């Protein structure tokens, strides 16, 4: 089928796909503790039924302790020499947050005021991407030119033992390429392949200096202040420009596409007059270099602060690291740095927490070439490479399960869609282009295999 014919097919599917997206996003499938489990099961049942109607008749739930069911399934390749593609997305969503900030109820899918998209919690992250996979299957009448494997997760946002499961059951995920649809375009209309994910680690640092708080007039000036010591230690993590000053953390130039300063300011809600911290390009600061953020502090609040020397203070740090750096190694470097500090002679207690690896995709294989062609045709412009500072731990689990498979990250989201925030939206144009891109990718990839330009998976 030619690309123009495929465009006509996808255009004919859009009304039904948008209707299914509305049905799916009306379900508050929040898999966080304290939320009812019934909506998660409802989203699971709806998605399973839609998959079966689209030709994935061999569906099965992967049930693991402590998480929602993972929908798995497959369509056999048309022939013995045809490749298999695994499709991943998740059917759970973030909580809505402060509902007073939404312009419409978060679980009442509502067209945006300009008529260009749909607004709801989870509409972009990640239910639109489920619809992309569904649309690509429908485009071929349930008989795609490649084999298909399905892995649709139900507890990605909160965290799940599924992240580490694939290497224990590699046959279930055997494929030649994977489309991980939990990312999207750098900006609307800019076809983007995400080729790297930063790794992540967390730790706590605490200071105890006195048995109890003591009068700041009687003791201040000589009694060791735990909060001042903590602040002094945290100040050593960055230099005067805001660059991370911890030895052993990897940083390299970023050679892909990145935001402009203006885009980043708008996306981050940076207040007028405030500088961006750090030196070098934004891609380097956000994706191929480290970042350390103080994400919490335990200390007396301003409203309840007494005139006393603080005896105890604690901070939680979030560390983001280069996609190829071992996060455990990076965390050890941060621990060494902090343990070497003696602010005013006061020792620190540093406790490592969880760590998750980053990821860097191979970009020279037939699946990557097919995806580049597909995105170019779908969006009508040359695809760019970008990265994300966020982590998708499952990507590493799948890559370890099927190490020869090419991993492709693209989808219907865009970085201006308000993921995890109020008024999250997806644009109809991005949804259409992503469906078209995935359908064209399957055709191009199958043709590459048929011509003998094969990868080493399967």
Short mmCIF file of C-alpha atoms in Angstrom, two decimals:
data_model
loop_
_atom_site.label_atom_id
_atom_site.label_comp_id
_atom_site.label_asym_id
_atom_site.label_seq_id
_atom_site.Cartn_x
_atom_site.Cartn_y
_atom_site.Cartn_z
CA UNK A 1 0.00 0.00 0.00
CA UNK A 2 1.42 3.40 -0.99
CA UNK A 3 1.83 6.18 1.55
CA UNK A 4 -1.01 8.20 -0.04
CA UNK A 5 -3.31 5.19 0.14
CA UNK A 6 -2.32 4.71 3.78
CA UNK A 7 -3.07 8.35 4.50
CA UNK A 8 -6.59 7.87 3.15
CA UNK A 9 -7.03 4.73 5.26
CA UNK A 10 -5.88 6.50 8.43
CA UNK A 11 -8.08 9.50 7.71
CA UNK A 12 -11.03 7.14 7.42
CA UNK A 13 -10.19 5.65 10.84
CA UNK A 14 -9.79 8.90 12.76
CA UNK A 15 -13.39 9.45 13.86
CA UNK A 16 -13.55 5.97 15.37
CA UNK A 17 -10.12 6.30 16.98
CA UNK A 18 -11.01 9.63 18.59
CA UNK A 19 -14.28 8.13 19.84
CA UNK A 20 -12.34 5.24 21.42
CA UNK A 21 -9.87 7.70 22.93
CA UNK A 22 -12.77 9.56 24.52
CA UNK A 23 -14.13 6.30 25.97
CA UNK A 24 -10.72 5.36 27.34
CA UNK A 25 -9.89 8.74 28.88
CA UNK A 26 -13.28 8.95 30.59
CA UNK A 27 -12.07 6.11 32.83
CA UNK A 28 -10.06 7.38 35.84
CA UNK A 29 -7.57 4.51 35.73
CA UNK A 30 -5.25 5.75 38.48
CA UNK A 31 -3.18 2.86 39.82
CA UNK A 32 -1.89 4.71 42.89
CA UNK A 33 -2.48 3.58 46.48
CA UNK A 34 -5.69 4.98 47.90
CA UNK A 35 -7.52 5.04 44.58
CA UNK A 36 -10.23 2.48 43.73
CA UNK A 37 -9.01 -0.43 41.58
CA UNK A 38 -12.24 -0.80 39.59
CA UNK A 39 -11.44 1.94 37.00
CA UNK A 40 -8.07 0.34 36.29
CA UNK A 41 -9.83 -2.96 35.63
CA UNK A 42 -12.39 -1.15 33.45
CA UNK A 43 -9.65 0.41 31.31
CA UNK A 44 -7.97 -2.99 31.08
CA UNK A 45 -11.17 -4.66 29.88
CA UNK A 46 -11.91 -1.94 27.35
CA UNK A 47 -8.39 -2.06 25.92
CA UNK A 48 -8.40 -5.86 25.75
CA UNK A 49 -11.67 -5.79 23.83
CA UNK A 50 -10.41 -3.13 21.41
CA UNK A 51 -7.28 -5.17 20.73
CA UNK A 52 -9.28 -8.30 19.98
CA UNK A 53 -11.51 -6.37 17.60
CA UNK A 54 -8.35 -5.09 15.88
CA UNK A 55 -7.05 -8.60 15.23
CA UNK A 56 -5.07 -9.47 18.36
CA UNK A 57 -7.19 -12.49 19.18
CA UNK A 58 -4.44 -14.20 21.21
CA UNK A 59 -4.49 -11.91 24.26
CA UNK A 60 -3.47 -12.96 27.75
CA UNK A 61 -3.06 -11.20 31.08
CA UNK A 62 0.35 -11.29 32.70
CA UNK A 63 -0.48 -11.19 36.40
CA UNK A 64 2.36 -10.22 38.74
CA UNK A 65 2.08 -9.58 42.48
CA UNK A 66 1.62 -5.97 43.48
CA UNK A 67 0.64 -4.54 40.11
CA UNK A 68 -2.21 -4.24 37.64
CA UNK A 69 -2.43 -6.88 34.89
CA UNK A 70 -0.20 -6.45 31.87
CA UNK A 71 -2.09 -7.08 28.63
CA UNK A 72 0.00 -9.29 26.37
CA UNK A 73 -0.87 -10.75 23.01
CA UNK A 74 0.46 -11.54 19.58
CA UNK A 75 -0.24 -11.77 15.88
CA UNK A 76 1.94 -14.26 14.05
CA UNK A 77 4.17 -12.93 11.26
CA UNK A 78 2.72 -13.43 7.75
CA UNK A 79 5.71 -15.55 6.78
CA UNK A 80 8.73 -17.23 8.38
CA UNK A 81 11.12 -14.50 7.20
CA UNK A 82 9.00 -11.57 8.35
CA UNK A 83 10.00 -9.60 11.46
CA UNK A 84 8.08 -9.18 14.70
CA UNK A 85 7.46 -5.80 16.35
CA UNK A 86 6.57 -5.38 20.02
CA UNK A 87 4.18 -2.51 20.82
CA UNK A 88 4.27 -1.00 24.31
CA UNK A 89 2.14 1.63 26.06
CA UNK A 90 0.32 1.88 29.41
CA UNK A 91 -3.36 2.28 30.28
CA UNK A 92 -2.96 3.84 33.74
CA UNK A 93 -2.70 7.58 34.33
CA UNK A 94 -1.47 10.13 36.85
CA UNK A 95 -3.87 11.54 39.46
CA UNK A 96 -5.49 14.79 38.26
CA UNK A 97 -3.95 17.01 40.93
CA UNK A 98 -5.74 20.21 41.89
CA UNK A 99 -8.97 19.95 39.89
CA UNK A 100 -9.66 23.67 40.33
CA UNK A 101 -6.82 24.33 37.86
CA UNK A 102 -8.55 22.36 35.10
CA UNK A 103 -10.66 24.20 32.53
CA UNK A 104 -12.95 21.14 32.34
CA UNK A 105 -13.34 18.08 34.59
CA UNK A 106 -10.21 15.93 34.12
CA UNK A 107 -12.12 12.74 33.34
CA UNK A 108 -14.68 14.33 31.06
CA UNK A 109 -12.84 14.38 27.71
CA UNK A 110 -13.42 17.84 26.28
CA UNK A 111 -12.37 19.39 22.99
CA UNK A 112 -9.89 22.21 23.43
CA UNK A 113 -11.14 25.75 22.92
CA UNK A 114 -9.42 26.03 19.53
CA UNK A 115 -10.95 22.74 18.38
CA UNK A 116 -7.52 21.28 17.62
CA UNK A 117 -7.31 18.64 20.33
CA UNK A 118 -8.81 16.78 23.24
CA UNK A 119 -8.27 17.60 26.92
CA UNK A 120 -8.37 15.04 29.75
CA UNK A 121 -6.06 13.48 32.32
CA UNK A 122 -4.01 10.79 30.59
CA UNK A 123 -5.18 11.72 27.10
CA UNK A 124 -1.56 12.20 25.97
CA UNK A 125 0.24 10.15 28.63
CA UNK A 126 -0.39 7.52 27.61
CA UNK A 127 -3.85 6.70 26.25
CA UNK A 128 -3.34 8.44 22.92
CA UNK A 129 -0.41 6.10 22.37
CA UNK A 130 -2.59 3.07 23.01
CA UNK A 131 -4.87 4.43 20.29
CA UNK A 132 -1.86 4.85 17.98
CA UNK A 133 -1.10 1.13 18.26
CA UNK A 134 -4.77 0.31 17.79
CA UNK A 135 -4.98 2.56 14.72
CA UNK A 136 -1.94 0.98 13.09
CA UNK A 137 -3.50 -2.47 13.50
CA UNK A 138 -6.83 -1.27 12.13
CA UNK A 139 -5.06 0.25 9.14
CA UNK A 140 -4.14 -3.27 8.05
CA UNK A 141 -7.48 -4.81 8.93
CA UNK A 142 -5.84 -6.75 11.75
CA UNK A 143 -3.35 -8.38 9.35
CA UNK A 144 -0.19 -6.27 9.55
CA UNK A 145 2.87 -7.02 7.38
CA UNK A 146 4.92 -7.93 10.46
CA UNK A 147 4.33 -10.11 13.46
CA UNK A 148 3.07 -8.20 16.49
CA UNK A 149 3.57 -8.58 20.22
CA UNK A 150 1.62 -6.52 22.72
CA UNK A 151 2.72 -5.33 26.17
CA UNK A 152 0.24 -2.83 27.60
CA UNK A 153 0.98 -2.04 31.23
CA UNK A 154 -1.47 -0.94 33.92
CA UNK A 155 0.74 0.59 36.63
CA UNK A 156 3.54 2.47 34.93
CA UNK A 157 2.94 5.83 36.57
CA UNK A 158 3.21 4.60 40.15
CA UNK A 159 5.93 2.03 39.50
CA UNK A 160 5.62 -1.68 39.03
CA UNK A 161 7.55 -4.96 39.38
CA UNK A 162 6.93 -5.36 35.65
CA UNK A 163 9.95 -3.06 35.09
CA UNK A 164 12.27 -5.93 36.01
CA UNK A 165 10.17 -8.84 34.74
CA UNK A 166 10.98 -9.10 30.99
CA UNK A 167 14.51 -10.55 31.40
CA UNK A 168 13.00 -13.40 33.45
CA UNK A 169 10.61 -14.35 30.61
CA UNK A 170 12.34 -13.30 27.37
CA UNK A 171 10.32 -15.59 25.09
CA UNK A 172 7.15 -13.63 25.86
CA UNK A 173 8.79 -10.45 24.49
CA UNK A 174 10.83 -11.93 21.62
CA UNK A 175 10.88 -9.48 18.72
CA UNK A 176 13.11 -7.76 16.21
CA UNK A 177 12.08 -4.21 17.06
CA UNK A 178 10.04 -2.43 19.74
CA UNK A 179 7.92 0.68 19.49
CA UNK A 180 7.81 2.18 22.98
CA UNK A 181 4.98 4.68 22.70
CA UNK A 182 5.48 6.63 25.91
CA UNK A 183 7.20 9.63 24.39
CA UNK A 184 6.44 12.08 21.60
CA UNK A 185 7.56 15.12 19.69
CA UNK A 186 9.83 17.85 20.98
CA UNK A 187 7.18 20.31 19.81
CA UNK A 188 3.99 19.89 17.74
CA UNK A 189 4.75 19.19 14.10
CA UNK A 190 8.40 18.22 14.69
CA UNK A 191 8.73 14.43 14.20
CA UNK A 192 10.97 13.22 16.99
CA UNK A 193 12.72 9.98 17.77
CA UNK A 194 13.76 9.84 21.42
CA UNK A 195 17.16 8.19 21.45
CA UNK A 196 18.25 8.59 25.08
CA UNK A 197 16.83 8.58 28.59
CA UNK A 198 18.70 9.84 31.64
CA UNK A 199 19.22 7.52 34.58
CA UNK A 200 18.00 8.40 38.06
CA UNK A 201 19.02 7.91 41.68
CA UNK A 202 17.84 9.29 45.02
CA UNK A 203 19.42 9.67 48.44
CA UNK A 204 18.91 11.46 51.73
CA UNK A 205 21.44 13.51 53.68
CA UNK A 206 20.85 14.37 57.33
CA UNK A 207 22.51 16.31 60.09
CA UNK A 208 22.03 15.99 63.85
CA UNK A 209 24.00 18.33 66.09
CA UNK A 210 22.13 18.76 69.40
CA UNK A 211 19.96 16.66 71.67
CA UNK A 212 17.20 19.26 71.39
CA UNK A 213 16.61 22.75 70.09
CA UNK A 214 18.16 25.43 72.33
CA UNK A 215 17.54 29.16 72.70
CA UNK A 216 19.12 31.04 69.80
CA UNK A 217 19.94 34.02 72.00
CA UNK A 218 21.64 31.99 74.70
CA UNK A 219 23.38 29.45 72.44
CA UNK A 220 23.36 30.82 68.89
CA UNK A 221 26.82 31.67 67.59
CA UNK A 222 28.53 28.68 69.19
CA UNK A 223 26.00 25.83 69.19
CA UNK A 224 26.21 23.91 65.88
CA UNK A 225 23.12 24.66 63.77
CA UNK A 226 22.06 21.54 61.85
CA UNK A 227 20.10 23.46 59.23
CA UNK A 228 22.96 25.85 58.51
CA UNK A 229 25.34 22.89 58.17
CA UNK A 230 22.95 21.16 55.76
CA UNK A 231 22.55 24.29 53.64
CA UNK A 232 26.32 24.73 53.53
CA UNK A 233 26.78 21.14 52.34
CA UNK A 234 24.07 21.40 49.68
CA UNK A 235 25.69 24.56 48.34
CA UNK A 236 28.81 22.56 47.38
CA UNK A 237 26.86 20.48 44.84
CA UNK A 238 26.93 23.24 42.20
CA UNK A 239 29.45 25.84 41.09
CA UNK A 240 28.81 29.57 40.75
CA UNK A 241 27.21 29.05 37.31
CA UNK A 242 24.84 26.31 38.50
CA UNK A 243 26.74 23.43 36.90
CA UNK A 244 26.99 20.23 38.95
CA UNK A 245 30.31 20.22 40.82
CA UNK A 246 30.44 16.55 41.87
CA UNK A 247 33.47 14.67 40.58
CA UNK A 248 32.73 11.45 38.69
CA UNK A 249 29.41 12.40 37.08
CA UNK A 250 29.51 12.06 33.31
CA UNK A 251 28.70 15.02 31.05
CA UNK A 252 29.05 15.25 27.27
CA UNK A 253 27.87 17.63 24.53
CA UNK A 254 24.44 16.87 23.05
CA UNK A 255 24.48 16.66 19.23
CA UNK A 256 20.74 16.23 18.64
CA UNK A 257 17.93 18.78 18.64
CA UNK A 258 16.95 20.64 21.80
CA UNK A 259 14.59 23.34 22.96
CA UNK A 260 15.25 26.99 22.38
CA UNK A 261 15.68 29.03 25.54
CA UNK A 262 12.30 30.65 24.88
CA UNK A 263 10.54 27.29 24.53
CA UNK A 264 12.13 25.99 27.70
CA UNK A 265 11.17 29.09 29.65
CA UNK A 266 7.57 28.75 28.52
CA UNK A 267 7.42 25.01 29.20
CA UNK A 268 9.04 25.33 32.62
CA UNK A 269 7.04 28.38 33.65
CA UNK A 270 10.25 30.28 34.39
CA UNK A 271 9.38 33.67 35.86
CA UNK A 272 10.35 36.83 34.02
CA UNK A 273 13.80 38.00 35.01
CA UNK A 274 14.91 34.61 36.29
CA UNK A 275 18.05 33.13 34.67
CA UNK A 276 18.46 29.59 33.38
CA UNK A 277 21.16 27.90 35.44
CA UNK A 278 24.23 26.15 34.15
CA UNK A 279 26.41 26.54 31.07
CA UNK A 280 26.49 24.79 27.71
CA UNK A 281 23.60 23.86 25.44
CA UNK A 282 20.19 22.99 26.84
CA UNK A 283 20.44 19.44 25.48
CA UNK A 284 23.65 18.94 27.44
CA UNK A 285 22.19 20.40 30.62
CA UNK A 286 18.93 18.45 30.34
CA UNK A 287 19.87 15.14 28.72
CA UNK A 288 23.59 14.31 28.43
CA UNK A 289 24.77 15.76 31.71
CA UNK A 290 23.91 15.36 35.39
CA UNK A 291 21.34 17.28 37.40
CA UNK A 292 20.93 17.36 41.17
CA UNK A 293 17.68 18.65 42.62
CA UNK A 294 16.76 19.09 46.28
CA UNK A 295 13.24 17.63 46.23
CA UNK A 296 12.46 17.82 49.94
CA UNK A 297 13.70 19.27 53.21
CA UNK A 298 12.79 18.38 56.78
CA UNK A 299 13.32 21.44 58.99
CA UNK A 300 11.16 23.72 61.12
CA UNK A 301 8.60 25.55 58.98
CA UNK A 302 8.62 29.34 58.79
CA UNK A 303 5.20 29.57 60.40
CA UNK A 304 6.23 27.35 63.32
CA UNK A 305 9.84 28.42 63.62
CA UNK A 306 10.92 29.23 67.18
CA UNK A 307 13.86 31.37 68.24
CA UNK A 308 16.05 28.30 68.61
CA UNK A 309 19.14 26.65 67.14
CA UNK A 310 17.92 23.78 64.94
CA UNK A 311 19.16 20.38 66.18
CA UNK A 312 18.21 18.24 63.15
CA UNK A 313 17.67 18.72 59.42
CA UNK A 314 17.34 16.37 56.47
CA UNK A 315 17.13 16.71 52.67
CA UNK A 316 16.17 14.34 49.87
CA UNK A 317 18.13 14.64 46.63
CA UNK A 318 17.17 13.50 43.13
CA UNK A 319 20.09 12.81 40.79
CA UNK A 320 19.72 12.51 37.01
CA UNK A 321 22.67 11.06 35.10
CA UNK A 322 24.03 10.59 31.59
CA UNK A 323 22.13 7.83 29.71
CA UNK A 324 25.21 5.59 29.62
CA UNK A 325 26.39 6.11 33.20
CA UNK A 326 25.64 3.43 35.76
CA UNK A 327 23.28 5.16 38.21
CA UNK A 328 24.71 3.18 41.12
CA UNK A 329 28.18 4.42 40.21
CA UNK A 330 26.84 7.97 39.95
CA UNK A 331 25.13 7.68 43.32
CA UNK A 332 28.38 6.49 44.90
CA UNK A 333 30.11 9.57 43.50
CA UNK A 334 27.46 11.81 45.07
CA UNK A 335 27.68 9.94 48.38
CA UNK A 336 31.48 10.33 48.38
CA UNK A 337 31.16 14.04 47.72
CA UNK A 338 28.70 14.60 50.55
CA UNK A 339 30.50 12.39 53.04
CA UNK A 340 33.67 14.37 52.39
CA UNK A 341 31.96 17.59 53.46
CA UNK A 342 32.40 18.82 57.02
CA UNK A 343 30.48 22.10 57.15
CA UNK A 344 31.72 23.92 60.26
CA UNK A 345 33.28 20.55 61.20
CA UNK A 346 29.88 18.84 61.30
CA UNK A 347 29.67 15.31 59.75
CA UNK A 348 26.78 14.31 57.47
CA UNK A 349 24.85 11.03 57.36
CA UNK A 350 24.16 10.03 53.74
CA UNK A 351 21.73 7.20 52.91
CA UNK A 352 21.47 5.93 49.31
CA UNK A 353 18.01 5.17 47.95
CA UNK A 354 16.68 3.67 44.72
CA UNK A 355 18.43 3.94 41.35
CA UNK A 356 17.27 3.29 37.79
CA UNK A 357 19.42 3.10 34.66
CA UNK A 358 19.23 5.37 31.66
CA UNK A 359 19.10 4.19 28.08
CA UNK A 360 20.68 5.03 24.74
CA UNK A 361 19.23 3.53 21.56
CA UNK A 362 21.16 2.13 18.64
CA UNK A 363 20.32 4.21 15.59
CA UNK A 364 21.86 2.44 12.62
CA UNK A 365 19.62 -0.58 12.01
CA UNK A 366 16.78 -1.30 9.58
CA UNK A 367 14.04 -0.52 12.10
CA UNK A 368 15.52 2.88 12.85
CA UNK A 369 15.84 3.63 9.12
CA UNK A 370 12.25 2.52 8.54
CA UNK A 371 11.05 4.68 11.42
CA UNK A 372 12.92 7.70 10.07
CA UNK A 373 11.21 7.25 6.70
CA UNK A 374 7.82 6.74 8.37
CA UNK A 375 8.03 9.85 10.55
CA UNK A 376 9.18 11.93 7.59
CA UNK A 377 6.17 10.83 5.53
CA UNK A 378 3.70 11.24 8.39
CA UNK A 379 4.74 14.73 9.46
CA UNK A 380 6.15 15.98 6.18
CA UNK A 381 9.47 17.11 7.62
CA UNK A 382 12.81 15.63 8.58
CA UNK A 383 12.78 13.78 11.94
CA UNK A 384 15.01 15.01 14.74
CA UNK A 385 16.71 13.21 17.61
CA UNK A 386 15.94 14.24 21.15
CA UNK A 387 16.19 12.79 24.62
CA UNK A 388 14.28 13.01 27.84
CA UNK A 389 15.46 13.71 31.33
CA UNK A 390 12.73 11.46 32.68
CA UNK A 391 13.21 7.73 33.10
CA UNK A 392 11.26 4.80 31.68
CA UNK A 393 12.71 1.86 33.65
CA UNK A 394 10.84 -0.75 31.61
CA UNK A 395 12.82 0.20 28.50
CA UNK A 396 15.92 -1.27 30.11
CA UNK A 397 14.05 -4.37 31.19
CA UNK A 398 12.82 -5.00 27.65
CA UNK A 399 16.25 -4.23 26.18
CA UNK A 400 17.85 -6.76 28.53
CA UNK A 401 15.19 -9.35 27.65
CA UNK A 402 15.76 -8.94 23.90
CA UNK A 403 19.19 -7.37 23.57
CA UNK A 404 19.34 -7.63 19.76
CA UNK A 405 16.03 -5.85 19.19
CA UNK A 406 16.03 -2.24 18.03
CA UNK A 407 14.21 0.11 20.41
CA UNK A 408 12.20 2.99 18.95
CA UNK A 409 10.60 5.67 21.12
CA UNK A 410 7.99 7.88 19.49
CA UNK A 411 4.30 8.62 19.86
CA UNK A 412 1.39 11.05 19.80
CA UNK A 413 2.44 13.17 22.77
CA UNK A 414 4.32 16.42 22.41
CA UNK A 415 6.33 18.19 25.05
CA UNK A 416 3.83 21.05 25.17
CA UNK A 417 0.84 18.83 25.94
CA UNK A 418 0.95 19.37 29.71
CA UNK A 419 1.84 15.83 30.78
CA UNK A 420 1.17 15.25 34.50
CA UNK A 421 -0.16 18.80 34.81
CA UNK A 422 -3.58 20.43 34.63
CA UNK A 423 -5.33 20.65 31.25
CA UNK A 424 -3.32 17.85 29.63
CA UNK A 425 -4.20 17.62 25.96
CA UNK A 426 -3.39 15.79 22.75
CA UNK A 427 -3.63 17.38 19.31
CA UNK A 428 -5.67 15.56 16.66
CA UNK A 429 -2.94 16.33 14.14
CA UNK A 430 -0.30 14.63 16.29
CA UNK A 431 -2.56 11.61 16.88
CA UNK A 432 -3.24 11.22 13.15
CA UNK A 433 0.43 11.58 12.21
CA UNK A 434 1.53 9.08 14.87
CA UNK A 435 -0.99 6.48 13.64
CA UNK A 436 0.17 7.03 10.07
CA UNK A 437 3.83 6.86 11.11
CA UNK A 438 3.41 3.54 12.90
CA UNK A 439 1.47 2.02 10.00
CA UNK A 440 4.06 3.20 7.47
CA UNK A 441 6.84 1.96 9.76
CA UNK A 442 5.38 -1.56 9.82
CA UNK A 443 5.23 -1.57 6.00
CA UNK A 444 8.73 -0.16 5.56
CA UNK A 445 10.24 -2.49 8.12
CA UNK A 446 8.61 -5.54 6.58
CA UNK A 447 9.86 -4.47 3.13
CA UNK A 448 13.40 -4.03 4.48
CA UNK A 449 13.31 -7.59 5.76
CA UNK A 450 11.90 -8.87 2.52
CA UNK A 451 14.75 -7.25 0.60
CA UNK A 452 17.29 -8.98 2.83
CA UNK A 453 18.21 -5.91 4.88
CA UNK A 454 17.75 -7.72 8.14
CA UNK A 455 18.56 -7.06 11.74
CA UNK A 456 19.80 -9.66 14.20
CA UNK A 457 16.70 -10.07 16.37
CA UNK A 458 13.97 -12.69 16.25
#
